[in-house]
PDB file of C-alpha atoms in Angstrom:
ATOM      1  CA  MET R   1     148.022  86.870  34.258  1.00  0.00           C
ATOM      2  CA  ALA R   2     146.161  83.552  34.497  1.00  0.00           C
ATOM      3  CA  LYS R   3     146.402  81.599  37.719  1.00  0.00           C
ATOM      4  CA  GLY R   4     147.843  78.094  37.777  1.00  0.00           C
ATOM      5  CA  TYR R   5     146.256  75.072  39.454  1.00  0.00           C
ATOM      6  CA  TRP R   6     147.722  71.808  40.631  1.00  0.00           C
ATOM      7  CA  ILE R   7     145.240  68.985  40.339  1.00  0.00           C
ATOM      8  CA  ALA R   8     146.329  65.850  42.173  1.00  0.00           C
ATOM      9  CA  ARG R   9     144.577  62.523  42.610  1.00  0.00           C
ATOM     10  CA  VAL R  10     146.197  60.369  45.274  1.00  0.00           C
ATOM     11  CA  ASP R  11     145.936  57.005  47.005  1.00  0.00           C
ATOM     12  CA  ALA R  12     148.148  57.132  50.095  1.00  0.00           C
ATOM     13  CA  GLU R  13     148.759  55.681  53.519  1.00  0.00           C
ATOM     14  CA  ARG R  14     151.452  58.002  54.962  1.00  0.00           C
ATOM     15  CA  TYR R  15     150.117  61.126  53.300  1.00  0.00           C
ATOM     16  CA  LYS R  16     150.474  63.231  56.466  1.00  0.00           C
ATOM     17  CA  ASP R  17     154.288  62.877  56.289  1.00  0.00           C
ATOM     18  CA  TYR R  18     154.181  64.291  52.763  1.00  0.00           C
ATOM     19  CA  VAL R  19     151.880  67.183  53.719  1.00  0.00           C
ATOM     20  CA  THR R  20     154.214  68.213  56.550  1.00  0.00           C
ATOM     21  CA  ALA R  21     157.245  68.133  54.248  1.00  0.00           C
ATOM     22  CA  ALA R  22     155.475  70.030  51.436  1.00  0.00           C
ATOM     23  CA  LYS R  23     154.211  72.898  53.607  1.00  0.00           C
ATOM     24  CA  PRO R  24     157.309  75.162  53.236  1.00  0.00           C
ATOM     25  CA  ALA R  25     157.128  75.027  49.424  1.00  0.00           C
ATOM     26  CA  PHE R  26     153.393  75.688  49.400  1.00  0.00           C
ATOM     27  CA  GLU R  27     153.863  78.719  51.667  1.00  0.00           C
ATOM     28  CA  LYS R  28     156.787  80.042  49.596  1.00  0.00           C
ATOM     29  CA  TYR R  29     154.875  79.861  46.282  1.00  0.00           C
ATOM     30  CA  GLY R  30     151.517  81.207  47.483  1.00  0.00           C
ATOM     31  CA  ALA R  31     149.501  77.974  47.358  1.00  0.00           C
ATOM     32  CA  ASN R  32     145.799  78.272  48.162  1.00  0.00           C
ATOM     33  CA  PHE R  33     144.035  74.950  48.749  1.00  0.00           C
ATOM     34  CA  LEU R  34     140.610  74.924  47.089  1.00  0.00           C
ATOM     35  CA  ALA R  35     139.911  71.225  47.632  1.00  0.00           C
ATOM     36  CA  ARG R  36     141.822  68.830  49.863  1.00  0.00           C
ATOM     37  CA  GLY R  37     140.273  65.443  50.402  1.00  0.00           C
ATOM     38  CA  GLY R  38     136.650  65.471  51.438  1.00  0.00           C
ATOM     39  CA  ALA R  39     133.604  63.919  49.869  1.00  0.00           C
ATOM     40  CA  PHE R  40     133.544  63.274  46.128  1.00  0.00           C
ATOM     41  CA  THR R  41     131.309  61.646  43.557  1.00  0.00           C
ATOM     42  CA  GLU R  42     132.907  59.333  41.024  1.00  0.00           C
ATOM     43  CA  LEU R  43     131.503  60.147  37.582  1.00  0.00           C
ATOM     44  CA  GLU R  44     133.909  58.585  35.066  1.00  0.00           C
ATOM     45  CA  GLY R  45     137.196  56.728  35.239  1.00  0.00           C
ATOM     46  CA  LYS R  46     138.947  55.389  38.318  1.00  0.00           C
ATOM     47  CA  ALA R  47     138.553  57.577  41.381  1.00  0.00           C
ATOM     48  CA  ARG R  48     141.325  58.051  43.930  1.00  0.00           C
ATOM     49  CA  VAL R  49     140.872  58.296  47.691  1.00  0.00           C
ATOM     50  CA  ARG R  50     142.165  61.882  47.869  1.00  0.00           C
ATOM     51  CA  ASN R  51     141.580  64.681  45.354  1.00  0.00           C
ATOM     52  CA  VAL R  52     143.376  67.995  45.705  1.00  0.00           C
ATOM     53  CA  VAL R  53     143.091  71.324  43.854  1.00  0.00           C
ATOM     54  CA  ILE R  54     145.676  73.977  44.706  1.00  0.00           C
ATOM     55  CA  GLU R  55     145.551  77.501  43.286  1.00  0.00           C
ATOM     56  CA  PHE R  56     148.765  79.448  42.651  1.00  0.00           C
ATOM     57  CA  PRO R  57     149.163  83.096  41.595  1.00  0.00           C
ATOM     58  CA  SER R  58     150.370  81.966  38.139  1.00  0.00           C
ATOM     59  CA  MET R  59     151.292  78.922  36.069  1.00  0.00           C
ATOM     60  CA  GLN R  60     154.932  79.797  36.672  1.00  0.00           C
ATOM     61  CA  HIS R  61     154.430  79.778  40.456  1.00  0.00           C
ATOM     62  CA  ALA R  62     152.765  76.359  40.191  1.00  0.00           C
ATOM     63  CA  VAL R  63     155.587  74.880  38.101  1.00  0.00           C
ATOM     64  CA  ASP R  64     158.301  76.558  40.193  1.00  0.00           C
ATOM     65  CA  CYS R  65     156.738  75.184  43.375  1.00  0.00           C
ATOM     66  CA  TYR R  66     156.839  71.638  41.998  1.00  0.00           C
ATOM     67  CA  ASN R  67     160.451  72.011  40.843  1.00  0.00           C
ATOM     68  CA  SER R  68     161.653  73.749  44.017  1.00  0.00           C
ATOM     69  CA  PRO R  69     164.178  72.042  46.305  1.00  0.00           C
ATOM     70  CA  GLU R  70     161.655  72.427  49.145  1.00  0.00           C
ATOM     71  CA  TYR R  71     158.938  70.536  47.280  1.00  0.00           C
ATOM     72  CA  GLN R  72     161.245  67.878  45.868  1.00  0.00           C
ATOM     73  CA  ILE R  73     161.936  66.703  49.444  1.00  0.00           C
ATOM     74  CA  ALA R  74     158.185  66.185  49.860  1.00  0.00           C
ATOM     75  CA  ALA R  75     157.820  64.656  46.386  1.00  0.00           C
ATOM     76  CA  LYS R  76     160.254  61.889  47.294  1.00  0.00           C
ATOM     77  CA  ILE R  77     158.126  61.032  50.334  1.00  0.00           C
ATOM     78  CA  ARG R  78     154.930  61.099  48.257  1.00  0.00           C
ATOM     79  CA  GLN R  79     156.444  58.894  45.581  1.00  0.00           C
ATOM     80  CA  GLU R  80     157.409  56.320  48.236  1.00  0.00           C
ATOM     81  CA  VAL R  81     154.017  56.232  49.979  1.00  0.00           C
ATOM     82  CA  ALA R  82     151.424  57.091  47.329  1.00  0.00           C
ATOM     83  CA  ASP R  83     150.211  56.420  43.831  1.00  0.00           C
ATOM     84  CA  ALA R  84     149.258  59.723  42.232  1.00  0.00           C
ATOM     85  CA  GLU R  85     148.582  61.687  39.082  1.00  0.00           C
ATOM     86  CA  MET R  86     149.409  65.393  39.092  1.00  0.00           C
ATOM     87  CA  VAL R  87     148.992  68.081  36.470  1.00  0.00           C
ATOM     88  CA  VAL R  88     149.286  71.855  36.363  1.00  0.00           C
ATOM     89  CA  VAL R  89     146.365  73.547  34.614  1.00  0.00           C
ATOM     90  CA  GLU R  90     146.135  77.184  33.530  1.00  0.00           C
ATOM     91  CA  GLY R  91     143.116  79.052  34.883  1.00  0.00           C
ATOM     92  CA  VAL R  92     140.735  81.070  32.749  1.00  0.00           C
TER      93      VAL R  92
END
């Protein structure tokens, strides 16, 4: 079964509030952070301040995590304090 990956690009001020609220969902769905902030090199397009890659055991885990009641609490916070793009990508 292919793993699933969240890829998020975020500009945020109160991001720590979101991270705290999202933690229970990430733990429940087996999230493994591969990249979370840190240095980056802008190659093409508009870069965001924060870039995140999260690995999940499967695409279904990744989608279920996003749609979970636990994560939706955090999503509301993120949507209030950040501009972001998020996608789920199937691993190879």
